Structures are given as structure tokens and as C-alpha cells.
Short mmCIF file of C-alpha atoms in Angstrom, two decimals:
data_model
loop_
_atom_site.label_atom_id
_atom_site.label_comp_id
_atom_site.label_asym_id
_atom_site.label_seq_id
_atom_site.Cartn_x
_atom_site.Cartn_y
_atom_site.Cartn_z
CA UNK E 9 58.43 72.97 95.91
CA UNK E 10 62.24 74.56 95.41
CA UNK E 11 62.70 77.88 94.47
CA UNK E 12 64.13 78.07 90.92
CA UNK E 13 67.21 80.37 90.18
CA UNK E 14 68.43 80.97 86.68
CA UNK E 15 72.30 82.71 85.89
CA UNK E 16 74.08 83.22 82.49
CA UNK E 17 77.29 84.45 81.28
CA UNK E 18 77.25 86.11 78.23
CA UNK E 19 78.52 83.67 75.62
CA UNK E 20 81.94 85.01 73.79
CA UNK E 21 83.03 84.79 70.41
CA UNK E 22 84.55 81.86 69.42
CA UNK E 23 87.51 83.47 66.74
CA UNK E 24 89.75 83.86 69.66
CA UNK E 25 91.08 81.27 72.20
CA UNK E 26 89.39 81.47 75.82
CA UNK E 27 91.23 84.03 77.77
CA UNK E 28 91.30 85.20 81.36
CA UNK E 29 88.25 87.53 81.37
CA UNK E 30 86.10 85.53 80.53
CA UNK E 31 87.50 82.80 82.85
CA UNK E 32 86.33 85.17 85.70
CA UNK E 33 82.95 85.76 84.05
CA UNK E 34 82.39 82.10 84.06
CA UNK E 35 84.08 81.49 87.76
CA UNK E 36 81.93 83.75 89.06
CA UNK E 37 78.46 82.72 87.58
CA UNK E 38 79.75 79.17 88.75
CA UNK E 39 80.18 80.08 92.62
CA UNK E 40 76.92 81.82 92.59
CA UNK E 41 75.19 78.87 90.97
CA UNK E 42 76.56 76.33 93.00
CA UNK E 43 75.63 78.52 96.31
CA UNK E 44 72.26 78.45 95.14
CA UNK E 45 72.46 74.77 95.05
CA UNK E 46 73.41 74.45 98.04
CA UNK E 47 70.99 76.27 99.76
CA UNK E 48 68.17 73.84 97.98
CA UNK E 49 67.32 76.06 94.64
CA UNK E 50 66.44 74.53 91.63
CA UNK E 51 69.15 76.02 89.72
CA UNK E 52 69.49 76.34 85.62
CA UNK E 53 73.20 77.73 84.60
CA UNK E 54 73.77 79.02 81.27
CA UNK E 55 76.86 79.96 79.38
CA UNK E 56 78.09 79.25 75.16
CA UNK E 57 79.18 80.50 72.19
CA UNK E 58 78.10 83.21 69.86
CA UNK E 59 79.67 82.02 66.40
CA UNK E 60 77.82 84.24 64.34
CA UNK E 61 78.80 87.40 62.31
CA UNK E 62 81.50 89.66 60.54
CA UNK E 63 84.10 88.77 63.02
CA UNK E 64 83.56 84.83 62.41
CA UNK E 65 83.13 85.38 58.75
CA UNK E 66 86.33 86.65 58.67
CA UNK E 67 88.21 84.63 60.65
CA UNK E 68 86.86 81.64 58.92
CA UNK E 69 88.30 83.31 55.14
CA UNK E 70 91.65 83.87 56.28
CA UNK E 71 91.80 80.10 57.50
CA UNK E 72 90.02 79.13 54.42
CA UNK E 73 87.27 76.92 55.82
CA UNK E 74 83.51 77.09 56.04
CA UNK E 75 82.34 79.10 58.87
CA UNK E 76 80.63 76.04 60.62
CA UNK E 77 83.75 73.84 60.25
CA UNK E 78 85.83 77.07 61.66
CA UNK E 79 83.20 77.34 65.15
CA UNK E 80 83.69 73.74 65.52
CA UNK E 81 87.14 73.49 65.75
CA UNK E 82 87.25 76.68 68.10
CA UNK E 83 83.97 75.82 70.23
CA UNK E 84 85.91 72.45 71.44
CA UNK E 85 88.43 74.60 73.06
CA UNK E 86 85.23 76.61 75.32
CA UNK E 87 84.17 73.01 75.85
CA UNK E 88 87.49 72.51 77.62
CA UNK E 89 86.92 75.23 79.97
CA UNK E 90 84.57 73.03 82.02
CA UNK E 91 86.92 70.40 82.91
CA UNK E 92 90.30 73.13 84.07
CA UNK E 93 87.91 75.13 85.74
CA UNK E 94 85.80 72.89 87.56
CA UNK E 95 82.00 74.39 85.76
CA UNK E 96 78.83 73.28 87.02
CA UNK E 97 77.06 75.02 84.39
CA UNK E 98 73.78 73.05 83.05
CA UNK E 99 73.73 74.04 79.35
CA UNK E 100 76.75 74.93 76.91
CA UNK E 101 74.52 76.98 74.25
CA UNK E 102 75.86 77.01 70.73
CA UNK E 103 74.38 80.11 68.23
CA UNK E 104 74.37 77.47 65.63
CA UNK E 105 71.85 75.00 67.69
CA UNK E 106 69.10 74.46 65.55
CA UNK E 107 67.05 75.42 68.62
CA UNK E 108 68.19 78.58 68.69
CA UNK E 109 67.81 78.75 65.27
CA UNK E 110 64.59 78.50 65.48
CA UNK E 111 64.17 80.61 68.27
CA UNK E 112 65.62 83.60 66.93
CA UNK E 113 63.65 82.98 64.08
CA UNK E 114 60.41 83.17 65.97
CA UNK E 115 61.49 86.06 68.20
CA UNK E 116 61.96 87.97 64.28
CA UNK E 117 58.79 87.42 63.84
CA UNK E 118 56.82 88.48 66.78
CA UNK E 119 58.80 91.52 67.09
CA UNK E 120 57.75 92.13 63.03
CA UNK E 121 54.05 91.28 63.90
CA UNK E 122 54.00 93.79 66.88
CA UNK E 123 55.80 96.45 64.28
CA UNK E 124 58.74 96.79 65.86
CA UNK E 125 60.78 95.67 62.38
CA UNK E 126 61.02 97.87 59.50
CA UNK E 127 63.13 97.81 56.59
CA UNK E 128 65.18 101.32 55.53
CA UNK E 129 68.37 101.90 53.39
CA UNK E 130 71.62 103.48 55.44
CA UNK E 131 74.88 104.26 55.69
CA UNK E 132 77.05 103.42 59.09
CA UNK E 133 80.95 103.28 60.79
CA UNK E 134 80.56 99.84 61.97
CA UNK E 135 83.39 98.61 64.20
CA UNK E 136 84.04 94.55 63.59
CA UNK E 137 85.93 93.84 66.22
CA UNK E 138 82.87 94.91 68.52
CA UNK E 139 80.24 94.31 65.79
CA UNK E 140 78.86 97.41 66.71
CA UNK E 141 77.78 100.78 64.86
CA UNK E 142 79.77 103.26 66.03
CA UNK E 143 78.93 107.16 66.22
CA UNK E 144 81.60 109.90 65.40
CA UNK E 145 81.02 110.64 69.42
CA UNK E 146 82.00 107.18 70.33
CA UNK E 147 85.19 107.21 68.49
CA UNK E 148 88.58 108.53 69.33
CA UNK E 149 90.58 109.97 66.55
CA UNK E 150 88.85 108.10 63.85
CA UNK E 151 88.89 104.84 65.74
CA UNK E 152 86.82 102.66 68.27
CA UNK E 153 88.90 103.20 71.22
CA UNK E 154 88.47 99.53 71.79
CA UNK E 155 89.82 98.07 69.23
CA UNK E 156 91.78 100.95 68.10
CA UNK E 157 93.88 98.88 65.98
CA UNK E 158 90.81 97.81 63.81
CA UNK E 159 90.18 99.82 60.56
CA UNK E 160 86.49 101.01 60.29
CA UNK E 161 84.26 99.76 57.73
CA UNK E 162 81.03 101.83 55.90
CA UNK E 163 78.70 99.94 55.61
CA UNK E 164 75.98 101.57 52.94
CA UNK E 165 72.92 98.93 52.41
CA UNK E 166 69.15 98.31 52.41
CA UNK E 167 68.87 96.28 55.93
CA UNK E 168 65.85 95.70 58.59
CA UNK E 169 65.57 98.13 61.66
CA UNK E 170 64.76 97.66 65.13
CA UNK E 171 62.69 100.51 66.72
CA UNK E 172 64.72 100.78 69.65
CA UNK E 173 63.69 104.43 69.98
CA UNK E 174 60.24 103.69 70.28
CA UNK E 175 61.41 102.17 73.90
CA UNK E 176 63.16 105.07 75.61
CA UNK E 177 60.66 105.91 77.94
CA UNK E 178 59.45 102.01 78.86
CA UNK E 179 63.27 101.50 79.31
CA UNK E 180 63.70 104.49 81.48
CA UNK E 181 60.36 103.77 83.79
CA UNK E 182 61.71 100.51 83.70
CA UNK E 183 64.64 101.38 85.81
CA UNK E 184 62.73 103.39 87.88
CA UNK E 185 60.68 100.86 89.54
CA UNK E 186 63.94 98.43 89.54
CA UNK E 187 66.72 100.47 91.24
CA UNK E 188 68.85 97.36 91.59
CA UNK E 189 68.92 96.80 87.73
CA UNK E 190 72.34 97.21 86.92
CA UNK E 191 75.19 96.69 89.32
CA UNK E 192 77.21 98.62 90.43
CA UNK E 193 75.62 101.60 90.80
CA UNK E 194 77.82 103.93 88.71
CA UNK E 195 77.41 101.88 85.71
CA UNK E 196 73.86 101.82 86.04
CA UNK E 197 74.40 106.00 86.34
CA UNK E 198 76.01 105.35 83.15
CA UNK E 199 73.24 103.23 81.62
CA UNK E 200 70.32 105.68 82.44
CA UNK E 201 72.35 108.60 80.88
CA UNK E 202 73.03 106.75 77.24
CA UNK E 203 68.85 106.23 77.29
CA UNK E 204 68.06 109.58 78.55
CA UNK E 205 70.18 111.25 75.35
CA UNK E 206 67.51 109.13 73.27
CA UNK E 207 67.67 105.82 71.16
CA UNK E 208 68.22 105.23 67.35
CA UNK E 209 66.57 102.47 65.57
CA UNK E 210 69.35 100.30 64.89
CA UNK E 211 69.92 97.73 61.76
CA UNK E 212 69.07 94.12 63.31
CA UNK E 213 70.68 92.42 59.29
CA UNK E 214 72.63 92.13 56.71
CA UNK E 215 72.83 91.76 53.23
CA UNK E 216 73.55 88.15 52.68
CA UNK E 217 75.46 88.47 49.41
CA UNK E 218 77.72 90.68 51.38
CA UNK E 219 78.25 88.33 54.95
CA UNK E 220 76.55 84.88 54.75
CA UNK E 221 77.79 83.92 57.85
CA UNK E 222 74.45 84.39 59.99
CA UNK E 223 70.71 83.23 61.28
CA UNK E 224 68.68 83.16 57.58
CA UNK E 225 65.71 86.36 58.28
CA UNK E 226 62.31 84.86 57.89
CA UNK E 227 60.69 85.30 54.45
CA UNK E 228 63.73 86.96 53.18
CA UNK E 229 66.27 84.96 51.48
CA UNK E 230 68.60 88.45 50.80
CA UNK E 231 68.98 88.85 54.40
CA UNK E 232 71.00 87.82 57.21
CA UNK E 233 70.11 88.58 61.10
CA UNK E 234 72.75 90.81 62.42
CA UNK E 235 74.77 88.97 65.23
CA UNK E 236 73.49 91.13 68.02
CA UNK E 237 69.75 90.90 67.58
CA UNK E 238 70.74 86.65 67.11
CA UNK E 239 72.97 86.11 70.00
CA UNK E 240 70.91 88.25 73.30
CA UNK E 241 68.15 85.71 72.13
CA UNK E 242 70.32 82.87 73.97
CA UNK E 243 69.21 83.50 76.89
CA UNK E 244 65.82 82.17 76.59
CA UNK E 245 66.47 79.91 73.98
CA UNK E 246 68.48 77.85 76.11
CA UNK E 247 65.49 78.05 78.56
CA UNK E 248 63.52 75.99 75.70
CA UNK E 249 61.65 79.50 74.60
CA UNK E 250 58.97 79.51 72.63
CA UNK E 251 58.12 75.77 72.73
CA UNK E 252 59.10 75.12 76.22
CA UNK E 253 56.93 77.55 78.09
CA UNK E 254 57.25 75.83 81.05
CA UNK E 255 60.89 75.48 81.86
CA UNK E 256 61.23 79.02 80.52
CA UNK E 257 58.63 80.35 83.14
CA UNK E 258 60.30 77.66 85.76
CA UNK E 259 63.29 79.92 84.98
CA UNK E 260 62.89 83.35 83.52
CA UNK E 261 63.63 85.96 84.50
CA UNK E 262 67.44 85.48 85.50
CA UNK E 263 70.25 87.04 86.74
CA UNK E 264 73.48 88.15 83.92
CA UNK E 265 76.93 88.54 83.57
CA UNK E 266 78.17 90.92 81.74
CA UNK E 267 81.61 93.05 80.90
CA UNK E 268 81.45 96.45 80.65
CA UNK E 269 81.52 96.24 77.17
CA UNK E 270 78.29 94.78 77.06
CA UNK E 271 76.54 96.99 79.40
CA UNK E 272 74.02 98.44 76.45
CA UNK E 273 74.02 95.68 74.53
CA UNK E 274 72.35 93.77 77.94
CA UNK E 275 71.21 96.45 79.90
CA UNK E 276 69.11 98.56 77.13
CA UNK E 277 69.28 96.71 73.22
CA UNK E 278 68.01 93.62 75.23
CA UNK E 279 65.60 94.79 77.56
CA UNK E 280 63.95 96.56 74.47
CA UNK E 281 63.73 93.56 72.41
CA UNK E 282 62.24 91.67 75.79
CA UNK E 283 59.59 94.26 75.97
CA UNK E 284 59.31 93.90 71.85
CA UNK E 285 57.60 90.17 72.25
CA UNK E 286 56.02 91.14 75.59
CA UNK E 287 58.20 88.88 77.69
CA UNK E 288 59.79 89.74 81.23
CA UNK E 289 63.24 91.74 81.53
CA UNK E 290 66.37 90.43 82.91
CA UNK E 291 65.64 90.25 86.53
CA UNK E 292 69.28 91.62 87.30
CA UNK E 293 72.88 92.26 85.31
CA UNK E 294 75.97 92.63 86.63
CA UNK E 295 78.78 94.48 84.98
CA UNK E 296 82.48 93.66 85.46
CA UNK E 297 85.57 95.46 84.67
CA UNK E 298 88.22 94.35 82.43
CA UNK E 299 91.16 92.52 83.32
CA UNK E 300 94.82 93.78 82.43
CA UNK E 301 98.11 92.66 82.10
CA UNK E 302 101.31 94.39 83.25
CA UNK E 303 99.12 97.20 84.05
CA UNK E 304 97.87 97.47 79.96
CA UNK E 305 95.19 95.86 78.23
CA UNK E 306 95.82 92.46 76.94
CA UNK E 307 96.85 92.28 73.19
CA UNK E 308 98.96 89.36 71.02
CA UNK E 309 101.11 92.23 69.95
CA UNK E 310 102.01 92.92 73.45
CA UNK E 311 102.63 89.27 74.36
CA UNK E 312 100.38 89.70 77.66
CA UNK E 313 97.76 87.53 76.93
CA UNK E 314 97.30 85.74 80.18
CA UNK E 315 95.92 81.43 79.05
CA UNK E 316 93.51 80.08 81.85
CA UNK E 317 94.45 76.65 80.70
CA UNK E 318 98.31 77.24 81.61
CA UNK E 319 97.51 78.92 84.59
CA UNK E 320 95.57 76.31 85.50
CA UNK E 321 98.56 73.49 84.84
CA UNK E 322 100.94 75.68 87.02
CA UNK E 323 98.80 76.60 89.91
CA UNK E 324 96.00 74.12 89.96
CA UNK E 325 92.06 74.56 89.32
CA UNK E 326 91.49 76.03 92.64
CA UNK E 327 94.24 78.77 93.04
CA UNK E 328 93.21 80.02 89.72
CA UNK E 329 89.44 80.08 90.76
CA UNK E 330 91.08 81.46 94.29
CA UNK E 331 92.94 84.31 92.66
CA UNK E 332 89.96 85.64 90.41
CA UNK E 333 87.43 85.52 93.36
CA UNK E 334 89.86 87.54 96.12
CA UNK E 335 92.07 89.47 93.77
CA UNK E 336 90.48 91.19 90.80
CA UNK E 337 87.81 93.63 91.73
CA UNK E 338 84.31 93.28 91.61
CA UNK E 339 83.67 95.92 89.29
CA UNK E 340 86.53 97.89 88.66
CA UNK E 341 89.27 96.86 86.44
CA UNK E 342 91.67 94.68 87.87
CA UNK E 343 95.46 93.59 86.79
CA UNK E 344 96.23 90.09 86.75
CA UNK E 345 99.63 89.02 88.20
CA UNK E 346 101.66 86.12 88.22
CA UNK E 347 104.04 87.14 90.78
CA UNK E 348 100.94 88.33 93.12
CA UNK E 349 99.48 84.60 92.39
CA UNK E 350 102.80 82.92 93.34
CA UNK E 351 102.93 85.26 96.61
CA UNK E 352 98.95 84.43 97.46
CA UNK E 353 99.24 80.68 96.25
CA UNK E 354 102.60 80.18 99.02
CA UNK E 355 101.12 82.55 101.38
CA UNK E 356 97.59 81.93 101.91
CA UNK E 357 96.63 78.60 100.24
CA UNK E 358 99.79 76.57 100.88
CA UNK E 359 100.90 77.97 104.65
CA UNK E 360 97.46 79.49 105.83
CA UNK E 361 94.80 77.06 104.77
CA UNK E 362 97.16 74.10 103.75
CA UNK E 363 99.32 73.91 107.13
CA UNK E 364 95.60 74.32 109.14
CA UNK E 365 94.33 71.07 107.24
CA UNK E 366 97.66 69.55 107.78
CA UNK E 367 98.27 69.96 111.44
CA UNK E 368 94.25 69.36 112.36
CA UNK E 369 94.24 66.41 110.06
CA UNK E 370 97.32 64.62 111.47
CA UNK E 371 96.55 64.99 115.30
CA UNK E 372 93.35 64.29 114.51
CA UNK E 373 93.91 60.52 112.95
CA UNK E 374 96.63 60.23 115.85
CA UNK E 375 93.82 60.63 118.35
CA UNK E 376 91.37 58.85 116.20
CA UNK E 377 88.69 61.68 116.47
CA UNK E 378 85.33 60.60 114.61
CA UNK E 379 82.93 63.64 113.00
CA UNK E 380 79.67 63.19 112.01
CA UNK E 381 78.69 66.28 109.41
CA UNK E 382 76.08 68.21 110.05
CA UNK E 383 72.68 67.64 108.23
CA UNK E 384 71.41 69.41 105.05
CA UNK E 385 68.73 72.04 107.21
CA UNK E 386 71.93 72.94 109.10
CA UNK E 387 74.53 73.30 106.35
CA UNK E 388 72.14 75.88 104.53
CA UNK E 389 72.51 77.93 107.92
CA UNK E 390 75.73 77.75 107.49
CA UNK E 391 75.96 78.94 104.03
CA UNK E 392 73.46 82.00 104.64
CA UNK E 393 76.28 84.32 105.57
CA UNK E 394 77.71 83.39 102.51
CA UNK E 395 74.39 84.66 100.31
CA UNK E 396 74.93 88.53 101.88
CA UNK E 397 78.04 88.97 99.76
CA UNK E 398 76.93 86.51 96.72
CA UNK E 399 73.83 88.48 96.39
CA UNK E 400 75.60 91.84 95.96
CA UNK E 401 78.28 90.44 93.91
CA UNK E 402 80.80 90.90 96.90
CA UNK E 403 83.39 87.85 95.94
CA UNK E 404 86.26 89.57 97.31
CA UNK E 405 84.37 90.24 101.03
CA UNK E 406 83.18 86.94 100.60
CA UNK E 407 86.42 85.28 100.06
CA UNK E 408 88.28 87.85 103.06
CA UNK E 409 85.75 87.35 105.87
CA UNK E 410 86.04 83.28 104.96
CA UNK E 411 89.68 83.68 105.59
CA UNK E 412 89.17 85.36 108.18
CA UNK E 413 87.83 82.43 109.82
CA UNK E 414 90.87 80.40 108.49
CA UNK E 415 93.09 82.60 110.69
CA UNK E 416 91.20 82.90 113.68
CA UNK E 417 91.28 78.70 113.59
CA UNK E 418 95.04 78.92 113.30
CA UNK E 419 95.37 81.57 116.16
CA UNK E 420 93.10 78.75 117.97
CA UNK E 421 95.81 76.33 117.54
CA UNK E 422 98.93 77.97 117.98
CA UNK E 423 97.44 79.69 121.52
CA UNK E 424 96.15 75.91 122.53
CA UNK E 425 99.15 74.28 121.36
CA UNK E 426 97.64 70.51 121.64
CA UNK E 427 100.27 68.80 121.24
CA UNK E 428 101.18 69.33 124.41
CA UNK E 429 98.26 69.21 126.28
CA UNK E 430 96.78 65.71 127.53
CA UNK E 431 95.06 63.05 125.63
CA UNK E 432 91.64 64.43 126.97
CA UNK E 433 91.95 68.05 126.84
CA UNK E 434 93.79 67.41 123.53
CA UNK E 435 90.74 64.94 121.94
CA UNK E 436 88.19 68.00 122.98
CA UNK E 437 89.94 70.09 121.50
CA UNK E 438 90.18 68.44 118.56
CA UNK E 439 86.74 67.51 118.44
CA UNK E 440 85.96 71.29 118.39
CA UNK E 441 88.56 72.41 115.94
CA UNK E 442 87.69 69.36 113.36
CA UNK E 443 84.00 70.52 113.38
CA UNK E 444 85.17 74.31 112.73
CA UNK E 445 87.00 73.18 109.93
CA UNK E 446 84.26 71.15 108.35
CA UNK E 447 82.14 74.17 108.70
CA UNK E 448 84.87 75.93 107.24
CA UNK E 449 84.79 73.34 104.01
CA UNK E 450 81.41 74.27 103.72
CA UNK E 451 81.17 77.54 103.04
CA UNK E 452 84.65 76.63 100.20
CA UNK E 453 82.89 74.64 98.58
CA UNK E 454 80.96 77.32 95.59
CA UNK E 455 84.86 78.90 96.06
CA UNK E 456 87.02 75.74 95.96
CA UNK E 457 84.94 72.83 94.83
CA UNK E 458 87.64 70.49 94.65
CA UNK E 459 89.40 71.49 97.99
CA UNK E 460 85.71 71.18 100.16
CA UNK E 461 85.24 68.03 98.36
CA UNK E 462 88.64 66.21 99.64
CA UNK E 463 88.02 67.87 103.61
CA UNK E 464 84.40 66.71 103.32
CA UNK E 465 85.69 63.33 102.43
CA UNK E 466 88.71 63.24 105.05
CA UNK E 467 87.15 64.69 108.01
CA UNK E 468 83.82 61.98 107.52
CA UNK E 469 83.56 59.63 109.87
CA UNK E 470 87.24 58.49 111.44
CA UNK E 471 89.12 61.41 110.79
CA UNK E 472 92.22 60.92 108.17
CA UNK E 473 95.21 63.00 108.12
CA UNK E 474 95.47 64.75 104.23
CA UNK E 475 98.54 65.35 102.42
CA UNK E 476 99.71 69.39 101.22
CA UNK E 477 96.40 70.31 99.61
CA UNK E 478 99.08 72.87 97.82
CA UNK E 479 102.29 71.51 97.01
CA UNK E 480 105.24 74.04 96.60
CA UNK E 481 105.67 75.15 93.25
CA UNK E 482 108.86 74.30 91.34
#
């Protein structure tokens, strides 16, 4: 029987085009799910769209269309993502299925049953662009400092509570026993400290007369489900929770990915609601950075929004996926550059790997060298290095020590030179160098699907000589 592995993005709102952040998010969950495939799991990728709330509401009015027509026009444009970026993911989630619907609808209700709901009148700074209550401690000069451009709005209403507080010390023993929670380390640090200052109840609706736009609460036509509470419930959902059982046992728990925005919305406001219903944690979240522009966060204002989908018509699927993997940090914020891309695209795609397929390739239809590939017990031996880095995250280690490998094949060349040794010395050479290369292809493939998938395919069988995997850009 396979092992079953289960990974999820978080699924971003849908009143703004796709940009580059969450094009890494997505790259990322997509390497580790197709390494896991790979190596023989039974694997269950999830990613979406969260179309509910404020921000959608809003959006929706100044466009003057129903909210629904709005998230249909703008979800078609996520769709697109899986085509440019070459996405293996199994299941595009919508927050409008009627699954999930459903789903949310029945998590309500549990979570009321086991008295975890409660209804109270209040009074709150509530950030939209976040869709977030926001605490005079979180703001800077009056403002959410991340959307410090946004005007807050008071919200003063009657709305139903989650008793988030009532899980401070389950959370906290929690992460105890699982030290590997959160990662990296320091945001877990960071995590642990927001718990340990203690947990408010927070408002899980809203008052429908007010915002519409959301998941109708159960036996209470007045009320909305705050986006939130609605959206985390995705992940299971998707998994075919609470009808489904067994898929969602197949599968759950899973592994996230997260921005460091999200870190207590996933790593604490979930979890609680988990332990609400009595169902298992995340198994583990990771938390990236953000990615800049020019050094500066990316804004419309600033003209530094950076488009996946042009990127992607420039460079080509794989040196996008390429420069995410090696070039922005892990965890850390990293800046995305065009000129660095250009420099990394000529450098190390087109000369480094592109000139080894070439000159292998060529002498190796010449010479007429035949390569049988290896069988599927041997290929996951192969890929096992590959899981030390995956595991922890590590894409840019991953991506260095494979190109490491790259350049030791070249120095294997050059020192050999081939060419001008004789037929035989030359064909066992060959022989050697062709099979280190389709080892090499290997271990691209969860990196650069497409470029694996042509060296597979030349270096079967008769060996055929391929053309510039990465033409020069004009």
C-alpha cells in the first residue's frame, strides 16, 4: 500500500490579479508534490481561491456586478496559473463550491454543539485589506502597517464569537510535543510568543444587512460567516470532509504553505478551530517571506508589480520556476530582479546546463550511443538526496548542490575533451557521461518539469542530439 502525502497552498483572494508571491507559494508546493510522486506516494495537492468577504464585496461594488459574477471572471485568471507554470496540483478549490459550502456549514455547527460559538455585541478596528481585527498594538500610527494606505473601519455590531481563548494552553502543549510545527524556527519563536500573551475570542460573522457577500450561518438568516473562520475550512473540505471520511483520513493531516502574513491565521486561529471539532492539526506549516521589488514592497502606485504570466512569456516556464527555487530565500524576504534573471537565465541555464545537453547530445547521436534508463526502484534512490533539502524546505541547497553536479559534468568534459580522443575511448566515455546526465534529468524533474521531460525523451533509447533548451533572449 503507498504512503499518502497531502500539501496545500493557502488559497489567495481573487480581487487582485495573480502576482509573483504567490507564484512561489504555488512553485514550491508543486516541486514538493511532484517529489513525493516520484518517490511512489500517493499524493493529494491542494491550492484555490478564497472569494469571500469585505475585500470581494467591495471590489465587486465598484465594478458594479454581483459578487459571484465578479469571482468568476477573476478565478479564470488563477485557473491560468496551471498551464504558465507547469502545476500538478490535484484540486483547484473554489470558497463558493457548494461542497465547501456545506462544509463550513457543518464545521459551524459542531464547533456550536461543543460550545465553542457564542454570540456577543462589540466594537473593533478591522483592517479590510487583511480582513483582520486589528489592536491599537498592531498598528503603526493609526494604520495597519500592511496596508498602510487602507483607511480603518469600526466595526460596532451584534456578531458570533469563537472562543479562541479557551485554547491557549492546548495550543501551547501542542507545540510542545511538535517542535517542528512551524518552520523556520524564528517564526515559530514568534508564534509561541503571540499565544503565550493570551488569546481573545474573536468574531467568526457578520451582519448580513451590512456585507452579504459570505457563507449563510446556520439557523441564522441575519448572519454572515466571517471570511476567516470560512476559508481555513478549505483544507479539509477539499479532502471531501465531513462526508468523505475516508479520503480525508487517506490524507489528513498535511503539510501548508503559508506567507508570513498568515502565520496566526494557520499556525494558531486554525489549529484552534481543528481542536474545536476534535479533528487532527496541521501536521506541519511553512512560512515564507515576502517578495519585493526594487528593494520595496510591491504596490500599483509604485509600478513594481512583478506579472508571472509576462515573466513567463519572456523567460519561459522553467527559468521562472528556476529563479524562484535558487534565488529568493527560503524564509526571509527576498527581492525579485529582472536583471539578476537575465544574468542567471544566460549564465546558468543557457551556457551551464544548455551547452552540457548540447555538446553530450550531439557527440552522442554522432557516435550513436544507446541508454537504457534506469528502473523505477532505482530512480527513487536517486531522488532520496533530493528529499533531505525538500523536507526542510531547503529549495535553494537543493537547487545549488544539483548544479553542482551540472558543473562537475562540464569539468568532466572539458578535462576529457572527447572529441579528440578515439572512437572507443570516446563511445565509453560517452556512455558514462549520457547516463550522468540522465541521472541528472532526474533529480530536475520536481524543479524543471518540462526540461527533464525533453532529456528523458532524447537520451531514451538511440541517443538524439537536442536543440538550445534556452534560446538567447532578444
Amino acid at each position: 500500500m503507498r504512503k499518502s502525502f497531502y500539501i496545500t497552498t493557502t488559497l489567495p483572494y481573487v480581487n487582485a490579479d495573480p502576482h509573483i508571491g504567490f507564484a512561489m507559494e504555488i512553485i514550491r508546493a508543486d516541486t514538493i508534490a511532484r517529489l513525493k510522486r516520484l518517490l511512489g506516494y500517493e499524493v493529494f495537492f491542494n491550492t484555490g481561491s478564497d472569494e469571500h468577504g469585505q475585500k470581494i464585496y467591495q471590489k465587486a461594488k465598484e465594478k458594479n456586478l454581483d459578487p459571484k459574477t465578479y469571482c468568476d471572471q477573476q478565478v479564470k485568471k488563477f485557473y491560468q496559473l496551471k498551464e504558465a507554470l507547469n502545476l500538478s496540483y490535484d484540486r483547484f478549490i473554489r470558497t463558493t463550491d457548494e461542497n465547501h459550502i456545506k462544509a463550513a456549514q457543518e464545521f459551524w455547527q459542531i464547533s456550536l454543539k461543543n460550545g465553542d460559538i457564542y454570540k456577543a455585541q462589540y466594537q473593533v478596528k478591522y483592517c479590510v485589506g487583511c480582513e483582520m481585527e486589528k489592536t491599537d498594538s498592531e498598528l503603526t500610527n493609526g494604520r495597519c502597517p500592511i496596508h498602510p494606505n487602507r483607511q480603518l473601519e469600526i466595526i460596532e455590531e451584534e456578531n458570533y464569537f469563537f472562543r479562541f481563548s479557551k485554547y491557549q494552553q492546548k495550543l501551547l502543549d501542542f507545540y510542545e510535543k511538535n517542535k517542528d510545527f512551524i518552520k523556520p524556527e524564528f517564526r515559530f519563536y514568534e508564534l509561541k510568543n503571540f499565544v503565550k500573551k493570551g488569546l481573545k475570542d474573536f468574531s467568526i460573522s457578520r451582519l448580513k444587512e451590512k456585507m452579504p457577500w459570505g457563507i449563510p450561518v446556520p439557523d441564522d438568516k441575519t448572519q454572515v460567516m466571517y471570511v476567516w473562520f470560512d476559508a481555513l475550512i478549505n483544507y479539509i473540505s477539499t479532502l471531501g470532509w465531513p462526508k468523505n471520511k475516508k479520503n480525508f483520513e487517506k490524507f489528513w493531516p498535511g503539510i501548508q504553505i503559508a506567507g508570513k502574513d498568515n502565520l496566526r491565521q494557520q499556525g494558531a486561529m486554525w489549529q484552534a478551530m481543528l481542536m474545536s471539532v476534535n479533528l487532527p492539526p496541521s501536521k506541519q506549516i511553512f512560512i515564507e517571506g515576502f517578495i519585493t521589488s526594487g528593494g520595496q514592497k510591491m504596490s500599483k502606485s509604485l509600478g513594481n508589480v512583478v506579472d508571472p504570466f509576462l515573466m513567463v512569456k519572456k523567460y519561459g516556464t522553467d527559468a521562472l520556476r528556476f529563479y524562484l527555487l535558487k534565488e529568493i530565500p527560503n524564509f526571509e524576504d527576498g527581492d525579485f530582479s529582472e536583471t539578476r534573471m537575465k544574468e542567471i537565465y544566460q549564465s546558468l541555464l543557457a551556457n551551464e546546463l544548455g551547452n552540457l545537453v548540447t555538446r553530450l547530445t550531439n557527440l552522442g547521436e554522432k557516435d550513436k550511443i544507446i541508454f537504457s534508463p534506469p528502473k523505477n526502484e532505482e530512480v527513487k534512490k536517486i531522488l532520496l538526496s533530493l528529499t533531505i533539502f525538500l523536507d526542510n524546505f531547503q529549495f535553494n541547497q537543493a537547487v545549488n548542490s544539483l548544479w553542482q553536479e551540472i558543473k562537475n559534468l562540464n569539468k568532466k568534459i572539458d578535462n576529457f575533451a572527447p572529441w579528440q580522443k578515439s572512437i572507443k575511448k570516446r563511445k565509453s566515455f560517452l556512455e558514462r557521461s549520457i547516463k550522468e546526465l540522465y541521472f541528472i534529468a532526474i533529480k530536475l524533474e520536481p524543479f524543471l518539469p518540462n526540461t527533464a521531460k525533453i532529456l528523458m525523451k532524447n537520451l531514451t533509447g538511440q541517443v538524439k542530439k537536442i536543440p538550445p533548451l534556452f534560446p538567447k533572449i532578444k
